[in-house]
Coordinates of C-alpha atoms in Angstrom, one line a residue:
Chain X
L426 CA 9.2 -14.8 18.7
I427 CA 8.8 -13.8 15.4
A428 CA 12.5 -13.2 15.6
T429 CA 13.3 -16.9 16.0
V430 CA 10.5 -18.7 13.9
V431 CA 11.0 -16.6 10.5
D432 CA 13.7 -18.1 8.0
W433 CA 15.2 -14.9 7.4
D434 CA 17.9 -16.7 5.2
A435 CA 14.8 -17.5 2.7
L436 CA 12.9 -13.9 3.9
L437 CA 15.8 -11.9 2.8
Q438 CA 17.0 -13.8 -0.5
V439 CA 12.9 -12.8 -1.6
I440 CA 13.8 -9.7 -1.0
W441 CA 16.6 -8.6 -2.6
V442 CA 16.1 -10.7 -5.8
S443 CA 12.7 -9.4 -5.8
L444 CA 14.3 -5.7 -5.7
V445 CA 17.1 -6.4 -8.4
A446 CA 14.5 -8.5 -10.7
G447 CA 11.6 -6.3 -10.4
V448 CA 13.5 -2.9 -10.8
G449 CA 16.1 -4.0 -12.9
V450 CA 13.7 -6.0 -15.4
T451 CA 11.5 -3.3 -16.2
A452 CA 14.5 -0.7 -16.4
A453 CA 16.3 -2.7 -18.6
W454 CA 12.6 -2.6 -21.1
G455 CA 12.8 0.9 -20.5
F456 CA 16.1 1.2 -22.1
A457 CA 14.9 -1.1 -24.9
L458 CA 12.0 1.2 -25.8
L459 CA 14.3 4.4 -25.1
G460 CA 16.8 2.5 -27.4
S461 CA 15.0 0.9 -30.3
A462 CA 12.8 4.5 -30.5
R463 CA 15.9 7.0 -30.2
A464 CA 17.5 5.3 -32.9
I465 CA 14.9 5.5 -35.0
E466 CA 13.9 8.8 -35.0
V467 CA 18.0 9.8 -35.4
G468 CA 18.7 7.8 -38.0
R469 CA 15.9 9.5 -39.7
E470 CA 18.2 12.8 -39.2
R471 CA 20.7 10.6 -40.9
R472 CA 23.2 10.6 -37.4
V473 CA 24.5 7.8 -37.9
A474 CA 26.7 6.8 -35.4
E475 CA 24.7 8.3 -32.6
A476 CA 21.6 5.9 -34.2
A477 CA 24.5 2.6 -33.5
I478 CA 24.8 4.1 -30.1
Y479 CA 21.1 3.8 -29.1
A480 CA 20.6 0.5 -31.5
V481 CA 23.1 -0.9 -29.1
V482 CA 21.6 0.3 -26.0
G483 CA 17.8 -0.9 -27.0
V484 CA 19.5 -4.4 -28.1
A485 CA 21.4 -4.0 -24.4
G486 CA 18.0 -3.4 -22.8
L487 CA 16.3 -6.6 -24.7
V488 CA 18.7 -9.0 -24.1
A489 CA 19.2 -8.2 -20.7
V490 CA 15.1 -8.7 -20.5
V491 CA 15.1 -11.9 -21.8
A492 CA 18.8 -13.2 -20.2
A493 CA 16.8 -12.1 -16.7
I494 CA 13.5 -14.4 -17.8
V495 CA 15.2 -17.9 -19.0
F496 CA 17.7 -17.1 -16.1
G497 CA 15.1 -17.3 -13.6
I498 CA 13.5 -19.7 -15.0
V499 CA 16.0 -22.2 -14.8
I500 CA 16.7 -21.2 -11.4
L501 CA 12.9 -22.1 -10.5
T502 CA 13.0 -25.2 -12.2
G503 CA 16.8 -26.3 -11.2
D504 CA 14.8 -27.6 -7.5
Chain H
M697 CA -13.9 -48.8 1.5
G698 CA -15.0 -46.0 3.0
S699 CA -11.3 -44.1 3.5
E700 CA -11.0 -44.5 -0.2
I701 CA -14.2 -42.9 -1.4
I702 CA -13.4 -39.7 1.7
V703 CA -10.4 -39.5 0.1
V704 CA -12.0 -39.3 -3.6
I705 CA -14.4 -36.7 -2.1
V706 CA -11.1 -35.2 -1.0
V707 CA -9.2 -35.1 -4.0
A708 CA -12.6 -33.7 -6.1
T709 CA -13.0 -30.8 -3.3
A710 CA -9.5 -30.0 -3.8
L711 CA -9.5 -29.6 -7.2
I712 CA -12.7 -27.9 -7.5
F713 CA -10.9 -25.2 -4.6
D714 CA -8.0 -25.3 -7.3
F715 CA -10.6 -24.2 -10.3
T716 CA -12.3 -21.7 -7.6
N717 CA -9.0 -20.3 -7.1
G718 CA -8.2 -20.0 -10.6
F719 CA -11.9 -18.5 -11.1
H720 CA -11.5 -15.8 -8.2
D721 CA -7.9 -15.1 -9.1
T722 CA -7.9 -14.3 -12.8
A723 CA -8.8 -10.6 -12.1
N724 CA -5.3 -10.8 -10.5
V725 CA -3.7 -11.5 -13.1
V726 CA -5.6 -10.1 -16.2
A727 CA -6.6 -7.2 -15.0
T728 CA -3.8 -5.0 -15.3
S729 CA -3.1 -5.8 -18.9
I730 CA -7.1 -5.3 -19.6
S731 CA -7.1 -1.8 -18.0
T732 CA -4.3 -0.8 -20.6
R733 CA -5.5 -2.3 -23.2
A734 CA -3.0 -4.4 -23.6
M735 CA -4.6 -7.4 -24.0
P736 CA -8.0 -7.6 -25.1
P737 CA -10.3 -9.6 -22.2
K738 CA -10.7 -12.9 -24.0
L739 CA -7.4 -12.8 -25.1
A740 CA -5.8 -12.4 -21.8
V741 CA -7.7 -14.3 -20.0
G742 CA -6.9 -17.2 -22.3
Y743 CA -3.6 -16.8 -22.6
A744 CA -3.4 -16.3 -18.3
S745 CA -4.9 -19.3 -18.3
I746 CA -2.1 -21.5 -20.6
L747 CA 0.3 -20.0 -18.4
N748 CA -1.1 -20.7 -14.8
F749 CA -0.8 -24.0 -16.6
V750 CA 2.7 -24.2 -17.4
G751 CA 3.3 -22.2 -14.4
A752 CA 2.1 -25.5 -12.5
F753 CA 5.3 -27.7 -13.3
I754 CA 8.1 -25.7 -12.4
S755 CA 8.5 -26.1 -8.4
L756 CA 6.8 -28.2 -5.7
E757 CA 8.6 -26.3 -2.8
V758 CA 5.1 -24.6 -2.0
A759 CA 3.3 -27.6 -2.0
A760 CA 6.0 -29.5 0.1
T761 CA 5.2 -26.1 2.4
V762 CA 1.6 -26.8 2.5
A763 CA 2.0 -30.4 3.2
K764 CA 4.7 -30.5 5.9
D765 CA 5.0 -27.5 7.7
V766 CA 1.7 -26.2 8.7
V767 CA -0.2 -28.6 9.7
E768 CA 0.3 -32.4 11.1
I769 CA -2.3 -34.6 9.9
Q770 CA -3.3 -38.6 11.7
A771 CA -3.1 -41.0 9.1
N772 CA -6.7 -41.8 9.8
S773 CA -10.3 -40.9 8.7
I774 CA -10.3 -38.1 11.5
G775 CA -7.1 -36.4 9.6
L776 CA -8.9 -37.0 6.1
L777 CA -12.0 -35.7 7.7
A778 CA -10.2 -32.4 9.0
V779 CA -8.8 -31.8 5.3
F780 CA -12.2 -32.2 3.8
G781 CA -13.1 -29.6 6.3
G782 CA -10.7 -26.9 5.7
L783 CA -10.9 -27.1 1.9
V784 CA -14.5 -26.9 2.2
G785 CA -13.8 -23.7 4.4
A786 CA -11.9 -22.3 2.1
I787 CA -14.0 -22.6 -0.9
A788 CA -16.9 -21.0 1.1
W789 CA -14.8 -18.2 1.7
N790 CA -13.9 -17.6 -1.8
L791 CA -17.7 -17.7 -2.8
I792 CA -18.4 -15.4 -0.7
T793 CA -15.6 -12.9 -1.3
W794 CA -16.7 -13.6 -4.9
Y795 CA -19.8 -13.0 -4.5
F796 CA -19.6 -9.6 -2.8
G797 CA -16.9 -8.5 -5.4
L798 CA -13.9 -8.6 -3.0
P799 CA -10.5 -9.7 -4.0
S800 CA -9.7 -11.6 -0.9
S801 CA -7.3 -14.0 -1.0
S802 CA -7.4 -18.3 -2.1
S803 CA -4.2 -18.8 -0.5
H804 CA -4.9 -17.4 2.7
A805 CA -8.2 -19.1 2.6
L806 CA -7.1 -22.5 2.2
I807 CA -4.5 -22.1 5.2
G808 CA -6.6 -20.6 7.0
G809 CA -9.3 -23.4 6.4
M810 CA -6.7 -26.1 7.0
V811 CA -5.6 -24.3 10.5
G812 CA -9.3 -24.3 11.6
A813 CA -10.3 -27.4 11.0
V814 CA -7.0 -29.8 12.1
F815 CA -7.8 -27.2 15.2
V816 CA -10.6 -28.7 16.1
A817 CA -10.3 -31.9 14.9
E818 CA -6.7 -32.7 16.2
G819 CA -6.1 -30.0 18.6
A820 CA -3.7 -27.0 19.1
D821 CA -0.3 -29.2 18.9
S822 CA -1.2 -30.4 15.3
I823 CA -0.6 -27.0 14.5
F824 CA 2.9 -26.0 13.7
F825 CA 1.9 -22.2 15.0
E826 CA 5.3 -20.5 15.1
E827 CA 7.6 -22.0 12.2
G828 CA 4.4 -22.6 10.0
V829 CA 1.9 -20.4 10.6
I830 CA 3.6 -17.4 11.6
G831 CA 7.0 -17.8 9.9
K832 CA 6.2 -19.5 6.6
V833 CA 2.5 -17.9 6.0
M834 CA 2.0 -14.9 8.3
V835 CA 5.3 -13.1 7.8
P836 CA 5.6 -13.5 4.3
A837 CA 1.7 -12.4 3.9
L838 CA 2.4 -9.1 5.4
V839 CA 6.4 -8.9 3.5
A840 CA 5.1 -9.8 0.0
P841 CA 2.5 -6.8 -0.5
T842 CA 4.4 -4.2 0.4
L843 CA 7.2 -5.6 -1.3
A844 CA 5.7 -5.4 -4.2
F845 CA 4.3 -1.8 -3.4
I846 CA 7.8 -0.7 -3.1
V847 CA 9.2 -2.3 -5.9
G848 CA 6.0 -1.5 -8.2
G849 CA 6.7 1.9 -6.9
L850 CA 10.9 2.0 -7.7
A851 CA 10.0 0.3 -10.6
I852 CA 7.8 2.7 -12.3
L853 CA 9.7 5.9 -10.9
V854 CA 13.0 4.4 -12.5
L855 CA 11.0 4.1 -15.9
Y856 CA 9.4 7.3 -15.8
R857 CA 13.0 8.3 -15.6
I858 CA 13.7 6.9 -18.0
V859 CA 11.4 6.9 -20.6
G860 CA 9.7 10.3 -19.4
R861 CA 11.2 12.8 -22.2
M862 CA 9.9 10.2 -25.3
R863 CA 6.9 11.2 -27.2
P864 CA 3.8 9.1 -25.6
G865 CA 2.7 6.9 -28.9
P866 CA 5.8 4.2 -28.7
V867 CA 6.2 4.3 -24.9
T868 CA 2.6 3.6 -24.5
S869 CA 3.0 0.8 -27.6
G870 CA 6.2 0.0 -26.0
F871 CA 4.5 -1.0 -22.7
R872 CA 1.9 -2.4 -24.1
F873 CA 3.5 -5.0 -25.8
G874 CA 5.9 -5.6 -22.6
Q875 CA 2.6 -5.8 -20.7
V876 CA 2.4 -9.5 -22.8
I877 CA 5.5 -10.6 -21.3
S878 CA 4.9 -9.3 -17.6
G879 CA 1.4 -10.2 -17.8
G880 CA 2.7 -14.0 -19.0
L881 CA 5.0 -14.1 -16.1
L882 CA 2.3 -13.1 -13.8
A883 CA 0.3 -15.8 -15.1
L884 CA 3.5 -18.1 -14.7
A885 CA 4.0 -17.2 -10.5
H886 CA 0.0 -17.5 -10.3
G887 CA -0.1 -20.8 -11.5
T888 CA 2.9 -21.8 -9.9
N889 CA 2.4 -20.3 -6.4
D890 CA -1.1 -21.4 -6.5
A891 CA -1.6 -24.6 -8.0
Q892 CA 1.0 -26.3 -5.4
K893 CA -1.2 -25.2 -2.9
T894 CA -4.0 -27.2 -3.6
M895 CA -1.0 -30.0 -4.7
G896 CA 0.3 -29.9 -0.9
V897 CA -3.3 -30.5 0.2
I898 CA -3.6 -33.8 -2.5
T899 CA -0.8 -34.6 -1.2
L900 CA -1.8 -33.9 2.5
A901 CA -5.0 -36.0 2.1
L902 CA -3.1 -39.0 0.5
V903 CA -0.5 -38.7 3.8
A904 CA -3.4 -39.0 6.0
N905 CA -5.0 -41.9 4.0
G906 CA -1.8 -43.7 4.1
T907 CA -1.4 -43.7 0.4
I908 CA 2.2 -41.5 0.4
A909 CA 4.2 -42.4 3.8
A910 CA 4.8 -39.3 5.9
D911 CA 8.5 -39.5 5.5
D912 CA 8.4 -40.4 2.5
F913 CA 6.5 -36.7 1.1
H914 CA 6.4 -36.6 -2.7
V915 CA 3.7 -35.3 -5.1
P916 CA 2.2 -37.5 -8.1
D917 CA 2.4 -36.5 -11.1
W918 CA -1.4 -36.9 -11.5
V919 CA -1.7 -34.6 -8.6
V920 CA 0.1 -31.9 -10.3
V921 CA -1.3 -32.4 -13.3
S922 CA -5.0 -32.0 -11.8
A923 CA -4.1 -29.3 -10.1
A924 CA -2.7 -27.4 -13.3
T925 CA -6.0 -28.5 -15.1
A926 CA -7.8 -27.3 -12.6
I927 CA -6.7 -23.8 -11.7
A928 CA -5.8 -23.0 -15.5
L929 CA -9.3 -23.5 -16.2
G930 CA -10.7 -21.7 -13.9
T931 CA -8.6 -18.8 -14.7
Y932 CA -10.4 -19.6 -18.1
V933 CA -13.7 -19.2 -16.6
G934 CA -13.1 -16.1 -14.8
G935 CA -14.2 -13.8 -11.9
W936 CA -15.3 -11.2 -14.3
R937 CA -16.9 -9.2 -11.4
I938 CA -13.5 -8.5 -9.9
I939 CA -11.9 -7.2 -12.6
K940 CA -14.1 -4.2 -12.1
T941 CA -12.4 -3.8 -8.7
M942 CA -8.5 -4.5 -9.5
G943 CA -8.5 -2.7 -12.7
S944 CA -9.9 0.8 -12.3
R945 CA -11.3 1.3 -8.9
I946 CA -7.9 1.1 -7.3
H947 CA -6.7 3.5 -10.1
K948 CA -6.2 4.4 -13.6
M949 CA -2.8 3.2 -14.8
D950 CA -0.9 4.6 -17.9
A951 CA 1.0 1.0 -20.1
A952 CA 4.1 2.3 -17.9
Q953 CA 2.8 1.4 -14.7
G954 CA 0.3 -1.5 -15.6
F955 CA 4.1 -2.9 -16.9
A956 CA 5.6 -2.2 -13.4
A957 CA 3.0 -3.8 -11.2
Q958 CA 2.8 -6.4 -13.3
G959 CA 7.1 -7.0 -13.5
A960 CA 6.9 -6.2 -9.4
G961 CA 4.1 -8.9 -8.6
S962 CA 5.4 -11.8 -10.7
T963 CA 9.3 -11.4 -9.7
V964 CA 8.3 -11.5 -5.7
I965 CA 5.9 -14.1 -6.2
L966 CA 8.5 -16.3 -8.2
A967 CA 11.2 -15.6 -5.8
A968 CA 8.7 -17.1 -2.9
S969 CA 7.9 -19.8 -4.8
H970 CA 11.6 -20.8 -5.2
V971 CA 11.9 -20.4 -1.3
G972 CA 8.6 -22.5 -0.7
F973 CA 6.5 -19.3 0.9
P974 CA 2.7 -19.9 -0.2
L975 CA 1.6 -16.6 -0.6
S976 CA -1.2 -14.8 -1.8
T977 CA -1.2 -13.7 -5.7
T978 CA -4.3 -11.4 -4.6
H979 CA -1.7 -9.4 -1.9
T980 CA 1.1 -9.1 -3.9
I981 CA -0.5 -7.5 -7.1
S982 CA -1.9 -5.3 -5.2
G983 CA 0.3 -4.0 -3.3
A984 CA 2.3 -3.7 -6.6
V985 CA -0.8 -1.9 -8.4
I986 CA -0.9 0.2 -5.6
G987 CA 2.3 0.7 -5.0
S988 CA 2.6 2.1 -9.1
G989 CA 0.5 4.5 -8.7
A990 CA 1.2 5.9 -5.2
A991 CA 4.5 6.6 -7.1
K992 CA 3.3 8.5 -9.6
R993 CA 0.6 10.4 -7.3
L994 CA -0.4 9.5 -4.4
S995 CA -3.8 11.3 -5.3
A996 CA -4.3 8.3 -8.3
V997 CA -5.0 6.2 -5.8
R998 CA -8.2 5.5 -4.4
W999 CA -7.6 4.0 -0.5
G1000 CA -10.7 3.5 -0.3
V1001 CA -10.8 0.9 -2.4
A1002 CA -8.0 -0.4 -1.0
G1003 CA -8.9 0.2 2.9
N1004 CA -11.7 -2.1 1.2
I1005 CA -9.3 -5.0 0.0
V1006 CA -7.1 -4.7 3.3
V1007 CA -10.8 -5.3 5.8
A1008 CA -11.1 -8.5 3.2
W1009 CA -7.3 -9.5 3.7
V1010 CA -7.3 -9.3 7.4
L1011 CA -10.7 -11.1 7.7
T1012 CA -9.8 -14.3 5.1
L1013 CA -7.5 -16.4 7.4
P1014 CA -9.9 -16.1 10.8
A1015 CA -13.2 -16.9 8.6
A1016 CA -11.9 -19.2 6.7
A1017 CA -10.7 -20.9 10.0
V1018 CA -14.0 -20.5 11.5
I1019 CA -15.8 -22.2 8.6
G1020 CA -13.4 -25.1 8.4
G1021 CA -13.7 -25.6 12.0
A1022 CA -17.7 -25.5 11.6
T1023 CA -17.5 -27.6 8.2
Y1024 CA -15.4 -30.4 10.4
L1025 CA -17.9 -30.4 13.4
V1026 CA -20.8 -30.7 10.9
T1027 CA -19.4 -33.6 8.5
R1028 CA -18.7 -35.4 12.2
L1029 CA -22.3 -35.7 13.4
F1030 CA -22.5 -38.1 10.6
G1031 CA -19.9 -40.3 12.4
T1032 CA -16.2 -40.9 10.7
G1033 CA -17.0 -42.2 7.2
A1034 CA -17.9 -41.1 4.0
A1035 CA -21.7 -40.0 4.8
G1036 CA -20.2 -36.8 6.0
P1037 CA -18.6 -35.5 3.2
I1038 CA -21.2 -36.9 0.7
V1039 CA -24.1 -34.7 2.5
V1040 CA -21.5 -31.5 3.0
S1041 CA -20.1 -31.9 -0.2
T1042 CA -24.2 -31.7 -1.8
L1043 CA -25.3 -29.0 0.3
I1044 CA -21.7 -26.8 -0.9
V1045 CA -22.8 -28.1 -4.6
I1046 CA -26.4 -26.8 -4.6
G1047 CA -25.3 -23.4 -2.1
T1048 CA -22.9 -22.5 -5.4
V1049 CA -25.3 -22.9 -7.5
L1050 CA -27.8 -21.0 -6.0
L1051 CA -25.2 -18.0 -6.0
F1052 CA -24.3 -18.2 -9.5
V1053 CA -28.1 -18.0 -10.4
R1054 CA -28.3 -14.8 -8.1
R1055 CA -25.0 -13.3 -9.3
S1056 CA -25.9 -14.3 -12.7
H1057 CA -29.5 -12.2 -12.6
Q1058 CA -27.6 -9.4 -11.1
G1059 CA -25.8 -8.9 -14.7
A1060 CA -22.2 -10.1 -14.4
A1061 CA -20.7 -11.3 -17.6
P1062 CA -17.7 -11.3 -19.8
G1063 CA -17.1 -8.2 -21.5
V1064 CA -17.9 -6.0 -18.4
V1065 CA -14.9 -4.4 -17.9
P1066 CA -15.1 -1.0 -17.2
A1067 CA -12.0 -0.5 -16.7
A1068 CA -10.7 -1.1 -20.7
E1069 CA -13.5 0.9 -21.3
G1070 CA -12.1 4.1 -18.9
A1071 CA -8.4 3.7 -19.5
P1072 CA -7.0 6.2 -21.8

């Protein structure tokens, strides 16, 4: 019964979107924190190249979070 | 004229339900932020209520599901009284679980109340039991908390992997700030999914009254604005007693866990809202909270409390259905006019006031949030 009455396309969409967005956004925020904190730490030790790489990681994480949120809201309001 | 009075009562009752929904579910939205001290309680509640309001305008898919896919209402006074009975069943169950401090599900209470009242009023043929109740309510109701549990668990494992070697200070500060974002998304998701259920029910009443043709489904703008306002006000007034259960009694959370739980909960609810599943925000965020705790350490979760919550979840649909059906029968004792809804509404108001007075004498007050005091 359940196999025939459930909208599996919709349910699978909920599952994969939640997995990708839920884990992806939290991971991106983790990278934003890691990058920014490490950039400051190694910057104090005048390791400029390393600090720049961490800064890029931090900014990329932050951009990914903001982009994912904006994209999600655009998709939702587009109905 | 009689049916117009019933419509006014049904709309007012639906908005009161929406208010109690926000009131009841405040804990789901803000407890995580409060327990990790990401935000002070009053600010968290105010912030959540604003984003609840905004969230109600994002989508109408869930409203369409509630209005068209769960029950079929006839365009007559019987249909209107059935909607009224369903709403009262949901409100009564919300008040009972609020009084006893149980995190139930306003959403399932609403669906249960509607199904029970329509079943008694118009028979089993008026319930879309397979595609509607099972396919769009019960299966997603099981999948959502499980999915949130998995996403919350995976997210915290990934986060610990990324930030595990960092000094605790910046990590905690960073995740507390992150919780302002994830908590906001959760409030937005709550407003999106839950306010739409009320919009769906009001639209159902308008169809029963003949105001909207059944083959021309649309949610009027005034319905969207009023539902958004009611849930936001309910959230602001808040359910302080339940905050205690959600925030600290499941397990003590750190800021990273709070962030992961809120992120998991909001993505599941928003994704489900997009496809029109009327989920329970309570179930979903509870699943995410437990998942984020269990992934760190199974023993950190107070499984007894989690078990009590599950029992309340299981009871919600049938209990609200029974109350909804019984309310319809009581209402019909007074005929098909406005007398029944007027009498039942008066009784509900008196009962609600008595419960609030009794509850206030027992000392549940804003600011009493042990989770915030005891969090690391």
